[in-house]
Structure formats: C-alpha cells, structure tokens
Amino acid sequence: MPFRLLISLGLLCALLPLHHGAPGPDGSAPDPAHYRERVKAMFYHAYDSYLENAFPFDELRPLTCDGHDTWGSFSLTLIDALDTLLILGNVSEFQRVVEVLQDNVDFDIDVNASVFETNIRAFQTPTGMPYGTVNLLHGVNPGETPVTCTAGIGTFIVEFATLSSLTGDPVFEDVARVALMRLWESRSDIGLVGNHIDVLTGKWVAQDAGIGAGVDSYFEYLVKGAILLQDKKLMAMFLEYNKAIRNYTRFDDWYLWVQMYKGTVSMPVFQSLEAYWPGLQSLIGDIDNAMRTFLNYYTVWKQFGGLPEFYNIPQGYTVEKREGYPLRPELIESAMYLYRATGDPTLLELGRDAVESIEKISKVECGFATIKDLRDHKLDNRMESFFLAETVKYLYLLFDPTNFIHNNGSTFDTVITPYGECILGAGGYIFNTEAHPIDPAALHCCQRLKEEQWEVEDLMREFYSLKRNRSKFQKKTMSSGPWEPPTRPGTLLSPENHDQARERKPAKQKVPLLSCPSQPFTSKLALLGQVFLDSS
C-alpha cells in the first residue's frame, strides 16, 4: 500500500534537497517538450487512479485508494478534468466521459452545495448578494447562515454572462451584475472590501482586506469579466481597487492584509491563494510589478518545494497550522500567463521545479496526495479536483507554446449561421477561476437570437422560397422549413434537439437554444470553438 511505502521513505524524502537549481549543466532553460510529456504522465497517473478507485465519488483519496464526496456528490473530479483532456489532445476520452456524465450525473439531489464551488444560483436576498450554500433540491435551507465571503459573491459574472448569452435569458447576467455592484457599493471610504459580509444586512462581518482567500476571485472576475464582455465599467472598478490595494496593502512587492477602514496591517502574511495576482497583473499589462511579485513568491516555493497556505513575511517561515500545500495551481497559473507575455526562462524554471517537487513529494501509488506539512513533507489523504482542472493544465500549457489555447488568431474555425459565416476558436480564451476556458467569440457567434430576429428570418425565407418556386413554374408554393445548415466541418453542436431539425410552428416559432447549427451529438463535438470528428 502507498501509505506503508511512505512510512519507509517519508523521512528520507523530507531530508533530501529538492531540485531547485539553475537551468541544466549547459546553462539552457528547461526543455519544454521533456516537461510537457512529464506533465501528461502526471495527469494520467492521477486521472486513471481516480477512475479506478474513486469514481463516481467527487474526489480521490490517494493514500487509501478510494473516494469520497466533497462539494456535492456529482463526480466533481471527472467534470473538472474534461477540458484538460482536450487540451492534452485526448478527444476520444473526452467524448466517452461526456456520455458517461450525461447518463449518470444528476443535479436534482438533496445535497447542500457551495454556491461558489458549483456556481448555482441563490440570489434571492434583500441585497442581491447570494447565500454561500444552497440545497440543490430544496433551495436555501431555513436557518442558513447569511454570512458569505466576498469571492463567493463576486465570482459569477464570467459563467453567468456566458450562460445568458448562450440561452438568451438575461437573468443570469443580471443577478451576477447586481451582486458585483452591491460589493462595489459596500467598499470602505479608502476603497477596500473586507473578507465576509452579511448578505441580508450588507454589513461587513470580517473586515480584513487583501487579495487572498475569501476575496481573490472577486478581483479576478472584474478583470476577466471586463475582457470577456468588453465592459469598461468592470475594468474601471478593478483599476480603482488596484489603486487602493497598492496604496494600503503592498509592501516591497508583497501584499499584506489590512483593516479595510483604516488601512492598518492586520496580518503580515502571504497566502498561497494570492499567487494568482501576478497573472492577473499581466492581463492588464502591468508586467514589471507582476514579475517582481512573482519572484517573491517563487523564493517561497524554492524554500519549501511548494507554497505553504500561510507564510509569515517578517519571519520568513510558515504559519502554525497553515504549513500544508494541497497542490494548488495559482503560482503556476501566474507563470503561464507571464511566460506568454515575456518569454522569460525563469518562468519555465518554476514549471520545472513544480514538476520535480510534486512528483518527488506528492506522488503515491494511487495518484498525488495533498502535502499536509511542507516542513517534513507529510501527506494527507486527499487529491482535490483542482489538481486535474488547474494545476496540471497550467503546467502543460506553460510547456506547450503551440497549444490551441494559445492561438493568436492565425487559425480559426468558421461556423455557418442563419446570418452568414461566424468565426470561432481564434484565441483569447478566458479561464474561469477553475481554469475552464471560454471562447469569447462564442458569446457573439453562438448567442441565442432574439425571437423577432428569427421571425424576420422566417419571412425572408418564405419570400425567397416563393420567388424560387415561381421561377420553376411550380403550381404549389413550397413550404419553407427552418434553416438547415450544410453538413461540413466547422458546424457547432447545439445541446438540445440533437436528433431532428427544429419544427416550425404555425403561430410563434420556438427560439432555438443556440444560433449555431444543431448537429447530432454522436456525429460532431465542439468545445472552446474547436470542432472534433468521431474519427479524430
């Protein structure tokens, strides 16, 4: 068993120095092709272990080779791993898993789920800010706490705006925007937000302000929402926050925690969740500051072979009971973004160190285990789903410069719509906070058209059908059915009406889910603007 193996080797591994050194003996940077294959092997070791030992549970327990439910009992690790399969090029396994999930996963279950972790709606509050937990079958439970973290309120605009665009129902984007605005209106006079707020009263319960746990993805989604939706207001909100953060929380390119109303330091610590910040800075073009902060964080990685959850900056050491590293992706995520922006080989060195550290400390017979304590490298019996969704994905993308995710617009897919050709897959993908990419072009290209637009299209079809029929001297007017796309590569899948064309109703036509053409699911797959054939 892996646990017995760890007993015999654990102390030895804890004492051995990690492979932190400079690039190879010849002074060259790490070989991307070599580490790309190493990362792929890491993925399949963890993925296969989950399928063999833990499915259909949410997560793998790698030390005991079994599974357990964590965030909702719907095979979370398998769902999270889906687009990583595509990024690694494994289309056939992606197709197989989609069918498995369609046949087996049910979200109408009596389970209390984190709204933040599962992105489920629970916004019916006086402030418009959502509860932190919702029952998937019954809604918000009586007696549910109204106290929610800032990130749990402000991390919806990317997914919900996408959902509104693809379904034509504005309610998703509307509630996400209301939640964002309520947080904005609740900031202090010096421009900061706290950590937890009462969604019924709008009063701050935890008044620590920073960029880490409990707040992080709120700032992330202001930037990513602004880019995805081309929304100047969201970007302006972030830039105002950024000024306050730099004025009150930044010290020597570290970011501390301060009291939100006074700006006085409350916690002089670096949290591993804060390591996303350099990547976010790169998205707004602040490369110099991003690199300086990244290098600070990288020194912590070199010290321990990973990022402890909390690191006391003045003492230069871990914080008691926060010494662990659950294989988080944030520093690797920042390295990926910054490498795309700068090409600095130091960023590849972080990727190399991450692969070496994780394999040396965390790898066991049944996957990769959370590092319970970075001081002695003791392990914990958990492999969180973000390891496959984020950590491995960002590592692979760091070492794979030609991946379709990095497309600079030189290639793309053409989709035929009722109004002509539309472009997908040209790049500019926006990652949500769980590293699931969204093609911005899909929000335009595959948006659900307004019903009146389809009615106009019906009239135009009828007109041209009549004209065409008269030219052929047909006695009877041909009935013009709904628009049918040509069968050709570049046609995007629609998730409903897979097996038959839309039927035109005599009164009011039912609006199709997507304006992109419908195809049988078994004949074509499309995700992230990429189209895949069964034989691929």
XYZ file of C-alpha atoms in Angstrom, residues 36-53 60 81-94 96-97 359 363-368 383 387-388 392-393 396:
48
model
C 5.313 18.544 -21.350
C 5.481 14.741 -21.512
C 6.202 14.555 -17.789
C 3.110 16.649 -17.057
C 0.968 14.494 -19.333
C 2.155 11.399 -17.454
C 1.265 13.116 -14.170
C -2.243 13.774 -15.434
C -2.892 10.181 -16.470
C -1.453 8.760 -13.263
C -3.914 10.884 -11.277
C -6.806 10.540 -13.728
C -6.571 6.767 -14.073
C -6.262 6.416 -10.303
C -9.462 8.411 -9.836
C -11.381 6.304 -12.383
C -10.121 3.016 -10.973
C -10.505 3.823 -7.277
C -9.868 10.540 -4.881
C -10.898 17.028 -15.831
C -12.966 17.230 -19.027
C -11.368 20.180 -20.792
C -7.918 19.137 -19.578
C -8.406 16.025 -21.705
C -8.994 18.226 -24.732
C -6.008 20.433 -24.003
C -3.887 17.278 -23.818
C -5.376 16.210 -27.164
C -7.391 13.212 -25.967
C -10.626 13.795 -27.864
C -11.881 10.194 -27.774
C -11.700 10.000 -23.970
C -13.402 13.364 -23.732
C -16.546 8.903 -23.761
C -16.610 10.792 -20.476
C 6.447 14.102 -8.273
C 3.218 11.065 -5.925
C 1.889 7.813 -4.466
C 0.588 4.568 -5.922
C -2.960 5.901 -6.330
C -2.427 9.452 -7.537
C -0.981 12.569 -5.928
C -6.388 14.864 -4.060
C -5.225 19.337 -9.348
C -6.513 17.959 -12.668
C -1.766 20.054 -14.363
C -3.481 22.132 -17.047
C 1.004 21.667 -19.537
